[in-house]
XYZ file of C-alpha atoms in Angstrom:
73
model
C 23.236 -50.572 -65.236
C 23.284 -53.851 -66.394
C 26.571 -54.610 -64.630
C 24.722 -53.799 -61.206
C 21.736 -55.777 -62.218
C 24.070 -58.904 -62.821
C 25.977 -58.226 -59.747
C 22.773 -57.883 -57.846
C 21.433 -61.299 -58.699
C 24.788 -63.003 -58.472
C 25.569 -61.782 -54.956
C 22.099 -62.221 -53.730
C 22.066 -66.032 -55.065
C 25.848 -66.517 -53.410
C 23.850 -65.205 -49.909
C 21.235 -68.107 -50.810
C 19.022 -65.098 -50.310
C 15.426 -64.581 -52.278
C 14.309 -61.548 -53.578
C 12.141 -61.226 -50.746
C 14.653 -61.942 -48.138
C 17.138 -59.455 -49.582
C 14.295 -56.718 -49.822
C 13.582 -57.146 -46.405
C 17.138 -57.122 -44.853
C 18.000 -53.980 -47.201
C 14.098 -52.317 -45.925
C 13.064 -52.166 -49.692
C 10.429 -53.658 -51.396
C 10.626 -57.126 -53.174
C 8.986 -55.344 -56.371
C 12.106 -52.718 -56.301
C 14.214 -55.688 -55.843
C 12.986 -57.253 -59.031
C 13.202 -54.275 -60.923
C 16.748 -53.516 -59.881
C 17.746 -57.255 -60.873
C 15.693 -56.934 -64.382
C 17.865 -53.512 -64.887
C 14.195 -51.544 -65.336
C 15.323 -49.299 -62.461
C 18.718 -47.546 -61.114
C 19.203 -47.276 -57.894
C 19.755 -44.249 -55.595
C 23.013 -43.798 -53.402
C 21.012 -44.680 -50.231
C 19.736 -47.826 -51.938
C 23.318 -49.182 -52.701
C 24.298 -48.473 -49.148
C 21.325 -50.486 -48.053
C 21.808 -53.533 -50.495
C 25.576 -53.426 -49.950
C 24.761 -53.806 -46.066
C 22.435 -56.551 -46.714
C 24.733 -58.276 -48.691
C 27.634 -58.131 -45.844
C 29.773 -55.462 -47.780
C 30.561 -52.020 -47.973
C 29.353 -49.530 -50.668
C 32.750 -49.264 -51.991
C 33.365 -53.110 -52.222
C 29.921 -53.294 -53.835
C 31.312 -50.576 -56.487
C 34.481 -52.256 -56.896
C 32.665 -55.434 -57.718
C 30.209 -53.960 -60.241
C 33.216 -52.449 -61.958
C 35.307 -55.432 -62.417
C 31.974 -57.116 -63.696
C 31.730 -54.148 -66.263
C 35.371 -54.407 -67.403
C 35.168 -58.347 -67.744
C 31.979 -58.341 -69.760
């Protein structure tokens, strides 16, 4: 899940969102978003869906981007 954590932080920053703003858009707690970015918690499928929508992409696009990041590191 390290690639997911890196992706989430990078995608959030590219959208110029704070952790709090992303959490609000995804209807999650900001604490949970911080934990995901620090790789101290793993997202559920519904969380992946909510984060993808908040970042303006589909869950499939998000997973593909994470897989690409995973293979490049």
